[in-house]
Amino acid sequence: MQIEQCLVEDFHSFKHAKPELVHSCQKAIQEHINEVNTEKMERPLEATRMENNTSSCFLMERKTHAKINRKKVMLAKLRKSCSCTPQKLKNFLMDFFPVLRWLPKYRCKEYIWGDVMSGLVIGIILVPQAIAYSLLAGLKPIYSLYTSFFANIIYFLMGTSRHVSVGIFSLISLMVGQVVDRELLLAGFDLNDDAPPALGDGSLQNDNLSNTTAFNLTIVGINAECGKECYAIGIATALTFMAGVYQVLMGIFRLGFVSMYLSESVLDGFATGASLTILTAQVKYLIGIKIPRSQGHGMLVITWINIFRNISQANLCDVITSAICIVVLVSAKELGDRYKHKLKFPLPTELVVIVVATLVSHYGKLNELYASSVSGAIPTGFIPPKVPEFSLMLRVALDALPLAIVSFVFTVSLSEMFAKKYAYTIRANQEMFAVGFCNIIPSFFHSFATSAALAKTLVKTSTGCQTQISGVISAMVVLLVLLFLAPLFYSLQKCVLACIIIVSLRGALRKFQDVPARYQVNKVDTLVWVVTMSASALVSTEIGLLVGIVFSMLCIIVRTQRPRTALLGQIQDTSFYEDDLEYENLSTVPKVKIFRFEAPLYYANRNYFLKSLYKLTNLDPNLEAARRKKYEKKEKQHLKKGNHRTANGLGIGETTLQLVPKQIDFQALVVDCSSISFLDTTGVNTLKEILKDYKNLNISVLLACCNPSVIDSLKSGGYFGKDFGCMQEMLFYSIHNAVLFAKDQKLPADCSV
């Protein structure tokens, strides 16, 4: 109150006030000033020197951040999340089903034509691709159609992207097929695709096609008799269910950051390696030979060995059909790419090829006359839903993890790419829920794992897609095939489906053309791509993904373990400094060495930091200190014996010069910390160690351009002493300030002790 009273008094009234009031106000103001000074002294102060003809010092005051009671914050969030109000329930439903937000605002006149057109085009493309990709998954075509239908409907309800096409994807189908083949082999089934179809629980075949090799699956806890097809879809649905559960759990615990560890190089290498595996798996259908489906590591090499061993058994009819189909498909794709700006929608080449090939195969009786392998009966309608077998889930739980991660990463990356292109936002966490339920719910309806696909998404956007209404239209096209048209594909040759798959891999296989350009941009990323691609192709897709992630992390660790280091020189007539090995016409600062370390300083690169520092400055303070002690000891021994000549044969007056080597041509070492993002305990101790070692040689160590986290680590580690009294003489906010301070120091010219 006294201070306020003193402040409201104007100068005139204050001058004529009573002496007691004046004395009281002066005392109150002085006490207030002392309190302010005391408070400022308690706050962390950091010093720097700025260039202004002479080096002047000023103090920078760090902001005082209020301490957060994490326990209270967590309890408040938990209380808020557990509370339930009508408005909160409404918001939850609208967040969980984004269709409730955007569908009422749908601009029918503006959007409907583009959505219908893109939906029809995608549906036409989806049908032949779904039938073809069933070969990759080792399942019957009907299950691929189920997958395509349910995925589009569920993503329409739960997805946040307006453009991505979610459904059957070649890479995911391959990963599912590898697990299915492995489990079929372990259960004792023949992997030959042309074996008689099995009849078991959930089989779609007629009684006259029953398989006499039905297998009693008591080994996995299933008491009912089940054939090969039944067991295969059982494995696929269990795998899909587990992948969906993983994705939902990742969404609940907000583990979307896992996708950050899959770099672009890892994903591209993984996709290219898997494409080589897919291509290899389809060659036997192209030429119509019957070889066992290889399993385990090295499948690509083993398959090619079997192909060349059985090349004499190639079916001439399949070879001719494959050659014609590939020529037609590739030519149509190239023409479509060249004239895509003139075409309103892509040419439905796959559908045309399938229709023509089916008609030729049916009326030419290629299966009966030339033993050409065909798709066989594809039934209509839906199988009653069935809960995936829990015992099978335990067998494939580990295989489902990479499947879940790859499916999620491809979906989110495509969603983000097209959201950025068309200026809207997506919610990555909701995308994880959407793709998770696109796996969980269809697994009850005999479907397998899904993901977003780049090729179909590009087609959707090019044909005018505006919202996920187009996905519903595509699902209706698939439903039409499921209910009425599926039996018409009975005579479709498998070699035609293989051609469609191989031609669809053009984009991934073209990545080989980008290797030289990728190498010019970044050699390390190219190496990561090559390693991931090789491991995915030559070992297995799952191992390839793991190898890619681990190798990319090792590359990052190695790059921080052995980062770039440099001595800096001054750019003439400026206050800036750069690497004297990279730039011309830099001036050397007399008596000062400026060292830059371009990485965090932590336990793994401590030795490299010291080694580089000693090498570039041409001085190891430990060796120099040991050398001086050695000469001092010899000198004392000679003096005790009364010899006025030292161990080197020099006079006493010459000893000092002999002790100090000529290469010590600096009196201050400035460490540029601008690239040091953090310090661990080892890093702080390393800086304290060089501070002590160089101090013994009368060389000052000055730190420049430290970020706040590095400064805090140095303070906590006691680098500046207990009271931070020497901080303003050790820490600088620019290299030039440190250099000016070093020049002002009064040290002997020869830097001797």
XYZ file of C-alpha atoms in Angstrom, residues 342-711:
370
model
C -7.486 -36.642 -73.081
C -9.342 -39.580 -71.505
C -12.162 -38.834 -69.073
C -11.691 -42.200 -67.376
C -9.169 -45.060 -67.707
C -9.719 -47.818 -70.192
C -11.204 -50.935 -68.494
C -8.578 -53.087 -70.182
C -8.519 -55.805 -67.501
C -12.262 -56.347 -67.741
C -12.171 -56.494 -71.532
C -9.293 -59.002 -71.452
C -11.096 -61.176 -68.905
C -14.370 -61.167 -70.838
C -12.704 -61.982 -74.171
C -10.390 -64.604 -72.621
C -13.306 -66.264 -70.817
C -15.352 -66.468 -74.026
C -12.411 -67.862 -76.004
C -11.619 -70.399 -73.273
C -15.252 -71.496 -72.960
C -16.082 -71.888 -76.636
C -12.607 -73.112 -77.578
C -12.711 -75.704 -74.759
C -9.105 -74.893 -73.831
C -9.352 -76.749 -70.551
C -10.596 -79.984 -72.126
C -8.457 -79.942 -75.282
C -5.194 -78.393 -74.043
C -5.382 -78.974 -70.255
C -5.210 -75.257 -69.596
C -5.795 -74.487 -65.927
C -9.010 -72.501 -65.274
C -10.510 -70.708 -62.276
C -13.282 -73.222 -61.751
C -16.714 -72.738 -60.231
C -17.321 -69.454 -58.425
C -20.610 -69.715 -56.516
C -23.096 -66.905 -55.963
C -24.472 -65.510 -52.739
C -22.991 -65.242 -49.240
C -21.811 -67.918 -46.832
C -23.336 -67.679 -43.338
C -20.997 -65.730 -41.021
C -18.696 -67.672 -38.735
C -16.505 -66.682 -35.799
C -12.779 -67.163 -36.555
C -11.277 -70.077 -34.648
C -9.474 -68.951 -31.495
C -7.027 -71.875 -31.653
C -5.964 -70.777 -35.151
C -5.470 -67.210 -33.901
C -2.792 -68.451 -31.521
C -0.936 -70.055 -34.433
C -0.867 -66.895 -36.525
C -0.678 -64.206 -33.806
C 2.946 -63.371 -34.590
C 2.359 -63.312 -38.361
C -0.493 -60.835 -37.902
C 1.752 -58.127 -36.415
C 3.741 -57.194 -39.569
C 0.545 -57.569 -41.588
C -1.211 -55.058 -39.312
C 1.667 -52.570 -39.472
C 2.070 -52.740 -43.257
C -1.685 -52.446 -43.837
C -1.959 -49.438 -41.543
C 1.137 -47.672 -42.873
C 0.078 -47.933 -46.518
C -3.445 -46.731 -45.690
C -2.372 -43.741 -43.586
C 0.431 -42.671 -45.917
C -1.925 -42.680 -48.918
C -4.632 -40.888 -46.922
C -2.217 -38.161 -45.863
C -0.824 -37.797 -49.391
C -4.227 -37.217 -51.000
C -5.527 -35.108 -48.091
C -2.578 -32.766 -48.593
C -3.125 -32.710 -52.351
C -6.828 -31.804 -52.058
C -6.506 -29.504 -48.993
C -8.326 -31.319 -46.219
C -7.267 -33.147 -43.080
C -7.492 -36.727 -41.900
C -7.215 -38.236 -38.431
C -4.497 -40.880 -38.400
C -5.852 -42.468 -35.238
C -9.325 -42.826 -36.771
C -7.736 -44.272 -39.902
C -6.208 -46.951 -37.702
C -9.645 -47.746 -36.264
C -11.161 -47.774 -39.761
C -8.642 -50.166 -41.289
C -8.761 -52.260 -38.103
C -12.511 -52.768 -38.358
C -12.140 -53.321 -42.116
C -10.258 -56.437 -41.002
C -12.166 -57.473 -37.860
C -15.755 -57.359 -39.159
C -15.142 -58.981 -42.593
C -13.204 -61.804 -40.907
C -16.589 -63.085 -39.686
C -17.757 -63.155 -43.317
C -14.918 -65.257 -44.802
C -12.786 -62.308 -45.918
C -9.080 -61.626 -45.524
C -6.857 -58.612 -44.816
C -7.233 -55.323 -46.682
C -5.388 -52.068 -47.185
C -5.474 -48.923 -49.300
C -4.044 -49.381 -52.799
C -2.216 -46.616 -54.659
C -3.170 -47.659 -58.211
C -6.916 -47.772 -57.547
C -6.758 -44.534 -55.528
C -5.096 -42.745 -58.437
C -7.837 -44.036 -60.735
C -10.512 -42.791 -58.301
C -9.096 -39.276 -58.210
C -8.602 -39.160 -61.982
C -12.241 -40.098 -62.611
C -13.724 -37.351 -60.435
C -14.078 -38.948 -57.000
C -15.231 -36.452 -54.348
C -16.263 -38.609 -51.360
C -16.464 -42.221 -50.212
C -19.878 -42.517 -51.894
C -17.777 -43.846 -54.766
C -16.727 -46.727 -52.510
C -20.375 -47.683 -51.999
C -20.910 -47.670 -55.780
C -17.877 -49.949 -56.204
C -19.261 -52.273 -53.533
C -22.560 -52.451 -55.438
C -20.709 -53.506 -58.602
C -18.941 -56.272 -56.644
C -22.285 -57.272 -55.098
C -23.776 -57.611 -58.575
C -20.991 -60.031 -59.474
C -21.420 -61.920 -56.200
C -25.152 -62.394 -56.679
C -25.426 -63.016 -60.409
C -22.288 -62.919 -62.559
C -19.684 -64.968 -60.647
C -20.441 -68.362 -62.322
C -19.681 -66.818 -65.724
C -15.957 -66.785 -64.863
C -15.732 -70.586 -64.617
C -13.676 -70.974 -67.826
C -11.328 -68.063 -67.140
C -7.717 -69.272 -67.471
C -5.400 -68.756 -64.513
C -2.670 -67.538 -66.844
C -4.885 -64.534 -67.700
C -5.214 -63.703 -64.009
C -1.435 -64.025 -63.632
C -0.945 -61.572 -66.516
C -3.202 -59.023 -64.799
C -1.198 -59.364 -61.570
C 2.175 -59.032 -63.303
C 1.164 -55.982 -65.330
C -0.172 -54.337 -62.164
C 3.368 -54.573 -60.715
C 4.801 -52.172 -63.306
C 4.894 -49.253 -60.869
C 6.807 -51.147 -58.188
C 9.226 -52.745 -60.662
C 9.963 -49.359 -62.222
C 11.625 -48.386 -58.945
C 14.754 -50.047 -60.330
C 14.980 -47.211 -62.873
C 15.028 -44.688 -60.025
C 18.076 -46.207 -58.317
C 20.697 -43.973 -60.056
C 18.718 -40.808 -59.260
C 18.117 -42.014 -55.706
C 21.845 -42.684 -55.343
C 22.671 -39.140 -56.427
C 20.276 -37.711 -53.838
C 21.270 -39.849 -50.855
C 23.622 -42.827 -50.856
C 22.533 -44.081 -47.420
C 18.847 -44.158 -48.380
C 19.771 -46.048 -51.546
C 21.644 -48.606 -49.461
C 18.607 -48.997 -47.174
C 16.407 -49.530 -50.255
C 18.755 -52.173 -51.704
C 19.083 -54.068 -48.402
C 15.319 -54.037 -47.737
C 14.483 -55.066 -51.301
C 17.046 -57.874 -51.289
C 15.951 -59.238 -47.920
C 12.252 -59.075 -48.878
C 12.860 -60.899 -52.153
C 15.550 -63.408 -51.191
C 14.553 -64.259 -47.606
C 10.875 -63.478 -46.962
C 8.599 -60.452 -46.901
C 8.261 -60.358 -43.094
C 11.996 -60.770 -42.532
C 12.651 -58.187 -45.247
C 10.494 -55.610 -43.472
C 12.226 -56.296 -40.159
C 15.666 -56.149 -41.773
C 14.774 -52.841 -43.440
C 13.629 -51.243 -40.178
C 16.647 -52.455 -38.216
C 19.112 -51.518 -40.945
C 17.681 -48.001 -41.353
C 17.951 -47.484 -37.591
C 21.532 -48.750 -37.627
C 22.317 -46.274 -40.403
C 20.994 -43.445 -38.237
C 23.019 -44.659 -35.253
C 26.179 -44.984 -37.345
C 25.681 -41.508 -38.771
C 25.432 -40.079 -35.256
C 28.377 -42.179 -34.104
C 30.643 -40.855 -36.841
C 29.228 -37.473 -37.844
C 30.932 -34.693 -39.761
C 33.452 -32.680 -37.795
C 35.284 -29.563 -38.907
C 37.515 -26.681 -37.954
C 35.903 -23.394 -38.912
C 37.402 -20.299 -40.471
C 36.007 -16.789 -40.635
C 34.315 -15.485 -43.759
C 36.246 -12.347 -44.562
C 34.799 -9.055 -43.272
C 31.842 -10.821 -41.649
C 30.918 -12.306 -38.290
C 30.185 -15.727 -39.805
C 32.275 -18.899 -39.779
C 32.309 -21.997 -41.986
C 34.197 -25.233 -42.663
C 37.642 -24.338 -44.001
C 37.834 -27.624 -45.928
C 34.641 -26.898 -47.862
C 34.978 -23.203 -48.648
C 37.701 -21.026 -50.154
C 39.043 -17.707 -48.896
C 38.329 -18.264 -45.206
C 40.497 -16.491 -42.649
C 42.115 -18.364 -39.792
C 41.466 -16.739 -36.425
C 44.805 -16.195 -34.617
C 45.210 -18.028 -31.317
C 41.693 -19.547 -31.593
C 40.484 -22.931 -32.840
C 36.777 -23.310 -33.688
C 35.521 -26.911 -33.643
C 32.136 -28.047 -34.970
C 30.504 -31.408 -34.130
C 27.400 -32.138 -36.242
C 25.504 -34.587 -34.047
C 24.183 -35.045 -30.499
C 26.955 -35.812 -28.033
C 26.130 -39.024 -26.197
C 27.728 -42.243 -25.003
C 28.000 -43.856 -28.454
C 30.046 -41.079 -30.091
C 32.046 -39.796 -27.138
C 35.290 -41.396 -28.274
C 34.821 -40.179 -31.837
C 34.223 -36.645 -30.541
C 37.492 -36.661 -28.592
C 39.434 -38.368 -31.365
C 38.236 -35.855 -33.974
C 38.896 -32.895 -31.684
C 42.456 -33.983 -30.927
C 43.151 -34.771 -34.582
C 41.851 -31.489 -36.004
C 43.473 -29.320 -33.356
C 46.670 -31.384 -33.569
C 46.818 -31.578 -29.801
C 45.972 -34.312 -27.319
C 45.977 -32.570 -23.923
C 46.425 -35.831 -22.018
C 49.552 -36.803 -23.957
C 50.911 -33.291 -23.688
C 50.302 -33.196 -19.929
C 51.995 -36.594 -19.492
C 54.942 -35.418 -21.578
C 55.390 -32.308 -19.456
C 55.260 -34.275 -16.242
C 57.906 -36.607 -17.607
C 60.265 -33.771 -18.467
C 59.632 -32.004 -15.169
C 60.527 -35.196 -13.330
C 63.766 -35.623 -15.311
C 64.622 -31.981 -14.754
C 64.228 -32.327 -10.978
C 66.445 -35.417 -10.987
C 69.210 -33.520 -12.830
C 68.924 -30.536 -10.508
C 69.249 -32.798 -7.444
C 72.491 -34.180 -8.855
C 73.789 -30.640 -9.242
C 73.788 -30.815 -13.025
C 72.739 -27.509 -14.575
C 72.038 -29.221 -17.876
C 68.599 -30.850 -18.310
C 67.806 -34.265 -19.669
C 67.842 -32.857 -23.192
C 71.249 -31.362 -22.803
C 69.782 -27.862 -22.634
C 70.282 -25.124 -20.139
C 67.676 -24.416 -17.484
C 66.576 -21.295 -19.292
C 65.878 -23.281 -22.408
C 63.774 -25.905 -20.648
C 60.473 -24.089 -20.841
C 60.684 -23.685 -24.596
C 61.551 -27.354 -24.991
C 58.572 -28.427 -22.867
C 56.022 -26.588 -24.988
C 55.666 -28.047 -28.491
C 55.403 -25.725 -31.443
C 52.012 -27.083 -32.577
C 50.211 -25.431 -29.660
C 49.350 -22.314 -31.562
C 46.081 -21.401 -29.866
C 44.991 -20.131 -26.500
C 41.236 -20.741 -26.804
C 39.061 -23.531 -28.146
C 35.538 -22.577 -29.284
C 33.117 -25.518 -29.584
C 30.256 -24.780 -31.997
C 27.282 -26.548 -30.366
C 24.676 -25.445 -32.913
C 24.363 -29.013 -34.269
C 24.395 -30.699 -30.846
C 20.694 -31.295 -30.194
C 21.111 -32.953 -26.793
C 23.643 -34.193 -24.258
C 23.408 -37.248 -22.075
C 25.415 -37.768 -18.878
C 28.381 -39.059 -20.845
C 28.239 -36.042 -23.139
C 28.284 -33.602 -20.210
C 31.171 -35.468 -18.578
C 33.061 -35.376 -21.888
C 32.784 -31.587 -22.073
C 33.815 -31.296 -18.417
C 36.791 -33.528 -19.172
C 38.062 -31.435 -22.088
C 37.447 -28.280 -20.048
C 39.715 -29.610 -17.304
C 42.361 -31.062 -19.647
C 42.735 -27.910 -21.739
C 42.701 -25.728 -18.638
C 45.825 -27.553 -17.459
C 47.483 -26.303 -20.646
C 46.207 -22.738 -20.142
C 43.730 -23.119 -23.018
C 40.208 -21.805 -22.503
C 37.218 -23.843 -23.709
C 34.258 -21.716 -24.828
C 30.861 -23.052 -25.869
C 28.839 -21.265 -28.546
C 25.312 -21.571 -29.959
C 23.969 -23.993 -27.334
C 20.236 -24.609 -27.363
C 18.267 -24.381 -24.066
C 18.134 -28.152 -23.525
C 21.926 -28.406 -23.867
C 22.365 -25.479 -21.447
